[in-house]
Amino acid sequence: MHYLLLAVLISFTSVLAAQQPIPEVEALLARMTIAEKIGQLNLLTPGGGATTGAVVSDDVETKIRAGEVGGLFGLAGPDRIRTAQNFAINESRLGIPLFIGADIIHGYKTTFPLPLGLASSWDMQLIERTAQVAAREATADGINWNFSPMVDIARDPRWGRIAEGAGEDPYLGSAVAQAMVRGYQGSDLGADTTMLATVKHLALYGAAEGGRDYASVDMSRLKMYNQYLPPYQAAVDAGVASVMTSFNDVEGIPASGNKWLLTELLRDAWGFEGFVVSDYTSINEMSNHGLGDLQAVSALALDAGMDMDMVGEGFLTTLPASLEEGKVTEEQITTACRRILEAKYKLGLFEDPYRYLDTLRPARDILTADNRALARAAASRASVLLKNENATLPLQQETRIALIGPLADSQNNMLGTWAPTGELTEARTIRTGFDSVVPDVAYTYAAGANITDDTTLAKNANVFGPRVVIDERSPDVLLEEALTAARAADVVVAVVGEASEFTGEAGSRTDIQIPASQKKLIRALVETGKPVVLVLMSGRPLDISEELALPVSILQVWHPGVEAGPGVVDVLYGNYNPAGHLTASWPRNVGQIPVYHAMKRTGRPAPTKGAPFQKFVSNYLDAPNTPLLPFGYGLSYTTFTYSNPQIESEQVAAGDSVRISIEVTNTGDVPGEDVVQLYLRDVVRSVTPPDKTLKGFQKIGLTAGESRRVEFVLSPDDLKFYNSALDFVAEPGAFEVFVGEDAHDERYRLSFQLVE
Ligand code: BGC
């Protein structure tokens, strides 16, 4: 009892301590006019960057001088940023420095694989290092605030932005969120190489209806708390400096004006102390949602807990009137302004507003050999071996190769979506990877097909430049060239899949197959009888039911980033043994969506695999319930066997941890890494449980023949869930633990009883 009281007192005083006002900020606030405070809440882009909406303010300079801007994004480089910062420092009345923001989603100029690919590495150190490098490069170029990590749980591969997150699982997603926050922010936000991180998009953006971007979301709180909210909260726990709201509504109120979400949950329950920024015009868009005119929705947003308005200027233009009319209070404006100034203070901008503007740094810190080496390693580690027909991979150097496919030498598609700060011309394609990594390998190159022959799809994917270039020659001529190359080779390597802008923001698709032009190419290549390796690029799980059934090998490489070629060729030739595992289930067809591993059980379960069809159970007439490839799936050039699973005790007292271990052996001929996964099944509880949930993973390296006992510790919190009252509880009763190679692997099962 005493201990409990002490703990309460300690946590109370630490909350108080954390909320201590910063004297410099308070002194500044005391000197500010209302208009200047509102000015700090205004985030603008001067254009020239990636503008994803319709609004680009045209008189930014004048506004900065007038103290009407708190931050800018979409500009880079110490010189350009110094000019902007000078308007604020030298020409505005109070000289308050600007935030300089950017979307650095998977690397700055050194572009790493897409986030969905990086997550497939299950390597949190690697992910943290990529974020560190991104922060070092971006701060070298004058940027101090990143609009990343994007942690939206996504279970609908039609949604293009699935590419930007860690996939379908809240446990893995939380680990990735924290690794990225640590990477961007480091332990000292005031350091020259760290920056503010932003967790986005609060909340539930990935659950947009029909996978249509910006569409509505309707979800029970039980599902939110148990499945969708944990990664945002994990980022808050890791000390993320800012939170970006989502475009969608949450229980009927758009996130940007949702007081329950932004105040009760984020601040009161989670203890978030940073600042909240809207998404691009998401405050204004509440008018489209039907919540009133710009003045009404801007007041709604401020009242809900929004601090900064991204480009919509609703705060700037309407808060003065709302204040006068008593619709908002001065205290609300001051509070939002204080949060922004505190973040600027933590960045060290008051001490030295030019601290990120060292003109010598870009050349020294950006696209360095070390950073490129990390990008190459990341491209290898993001790759997932989906199938290895007749052990075709790894390739032998003596083998003559036909390097085919419209993505084999397409520099414009290597970086992937949401890489606005990357340089397409820096990207190394798979073809250049062959030239540099295996210069002695004899290969013949032919595109073989267009990425797509669908001119509408091509046009829609080309808004940021030519991602899909349709060859003037006829498809038959292209195909014939490829088949000639294939017939003369020993092995065909076909680099196929999606153009980079087939995914990403506003990049949803209803058909998630490989485009028809390339499917035809693949079939024709297989018909030559030569072994075919598909190197598959995409920003989402694809429907590859047809291709998986063909006698081909498949290496999924996502959009691998600036070092695509070397990283992928390293895998093809076994310089790196692939160890990526899927972090989102791959459906058999779009009709199965959503299909994910932590689905709830049903009262009428389908019979197990192989059993005859049964009526009146939960199933389809025309396809199994299971995905084509499950969450956690991935092969290696070696094999691993598991044995002798052990649990420390089969009776676990409430509040105790559970220790589980298993012996893992590399039974193949080459060293390799395995991702050992632990799933928990709560057998009996008051709220219907998911079948199983991921509660642990370890990536381990083993030399050929080596064995190691891998240990997992389930903490008391790992046994908890949110019940109907939204209390986070563990309920006594039976639990089952599965340790395996993917979410469907049920070979190694242990059980225990949680006792009161
Ligand atoms: C996206 C955000 C992004 C913002 C600024 C929006 O359209 O949804 O993720 O940070 O633009 O570029």
Short mmCIF file of N, CA and C and ligand atoms in Angstrom, two decimals, residues 50 52 73 103 147 161 164 200-201 205 214 244 247 279-280 310 418 505, ligand 1:
data_model
loop_
_atom_site.label_atom_id
_atom_site.label_comp_id
_atom_site.label_asym_id
_atom_site.label_seq_id
_atom_site.Cartn_x
_atom_site.Cartn_y
_atom_site.Cartn_z
N ALA A 50 7.10 19.19 -52.44
CA ALA A 50 6.00 18.31 -52.83
C ALA A 50 4.72 18.91 -52.29
N THR A 52 0.91 18.49 -52.02
CA THR A 52 -0.01 17.39 -52.27
C THR A 52 -1.45 17.83 -52.32
N PHE A 73 7.43 24.36 -44.87
CA PHE A 73 7.97 23.09 -45.37
C PHE A 73 7.98 23.15 -46.89
N ASP A 103 8.73 16.03 -45.49
CA ASP A 103 8.32 14.63 -45.45
C ASP A 103 9.53 13.78 -45.82
N PHE A 147 7.96 15.00 -40.94
CA PHE A 147 6.58 14.48 -40.89
C PHE A 147 6.61 12.95 -41.02
N ARG A 161 -1.36 3.89 -49.46
CA ARG A 161 -0.43 4.32 -48.41
C ARG A 161 0.00 3.20 -47.49
N GLU A 164 3.64 3.15 -46.92
CA GLU A 164 4.32 4.11 -46.05
C GLU A 164 4.43 3.66 -44.60
N LYS A 200 2.19 10.04 -37.38
CA LYS A 200 0.98 10.35 -38.18
C LYS A 200 0.37 9.06 -38.65
N HIS A 201 -0.89 9.06 -39.02
CA HIS A 201 -1.83 10.17 -39.00
C HIS A 201 -2.87 9.77 -37.98
N TYR A 205 -6.21 6.20 -40.05
CA TYR A 205 -6.23 6.57 -41.47
C TYR A 205 -6.17 5.34 -42.38
N TYR A 214 -8.45 8.92 -48.21
CA TYR A 214 -9.21 10.02 -47.62
C TYR A 214 -10.67 9.64 -47.32
N MET A 244 0.54 14.35 -36.08
CA MET A 244 -0.26 14.89 -37.19
C MET A 244 -1.60 14.18 -37.21
N PHE A 247 -6.93 12.67 -42.12
CA PHE A 247 -7.99 13.30 -42.91
C PHE A 247 -9.38 12.76 -42.56
N ASP A 279 -3.13 17.73 -40.91
CA ASP A 279 -2.60 17.33 -42.21
C ASP A 279 -2.92 18.44 -43.21
N TYR A 280 -2.45 18.28 -44.40
CA TYR A 280 -2.53 19.31 -45.44
C TYR A 280 -4.00 19.72 -45.68
N MET A 310 -1.82 23.23 -41.05
CA MET A 310 -0.95 23.04 -42.21
C MET A 310 -1.60 23.62 -43.46
N TRP A 418 6.46 8.55 -52.14
CA TRP A 418 6.79 9.43 -51.00
C TRP A 418 8.30 9.52 -50.76
N GLU A 505 0.26 8.02 -51.61
CA GLU A 505 -0.91 8.85 -51.35
C GLU A 505 -1.75 8.97 -52.62
C1 BGC B 1 -0.02 13.87 -46.33
C2 BGC B 1 0.91 13.93 -45.15
C3 BGC B 1 2.07 14.84 -45.42
C4 BGC B 1 1.55 16.20 -45.84
C5 BGC B 1 2.64 17.21 -46.11
C6 BGC B 1 -0.37 15.24 -46.86
O1 BGC B 1 -1.05 15.16 -48.05
O2 BGC B 1 -1.19 13.15 -45.99
O3 BGC B 1 1.35 12.64 -44.81
O4 BGC B 1 2.90 14.92 -44.31
O5 BGC B 1 0.77 16.05 -47.02
O6 BGC B 1 3.34 16.98 -47.26
#
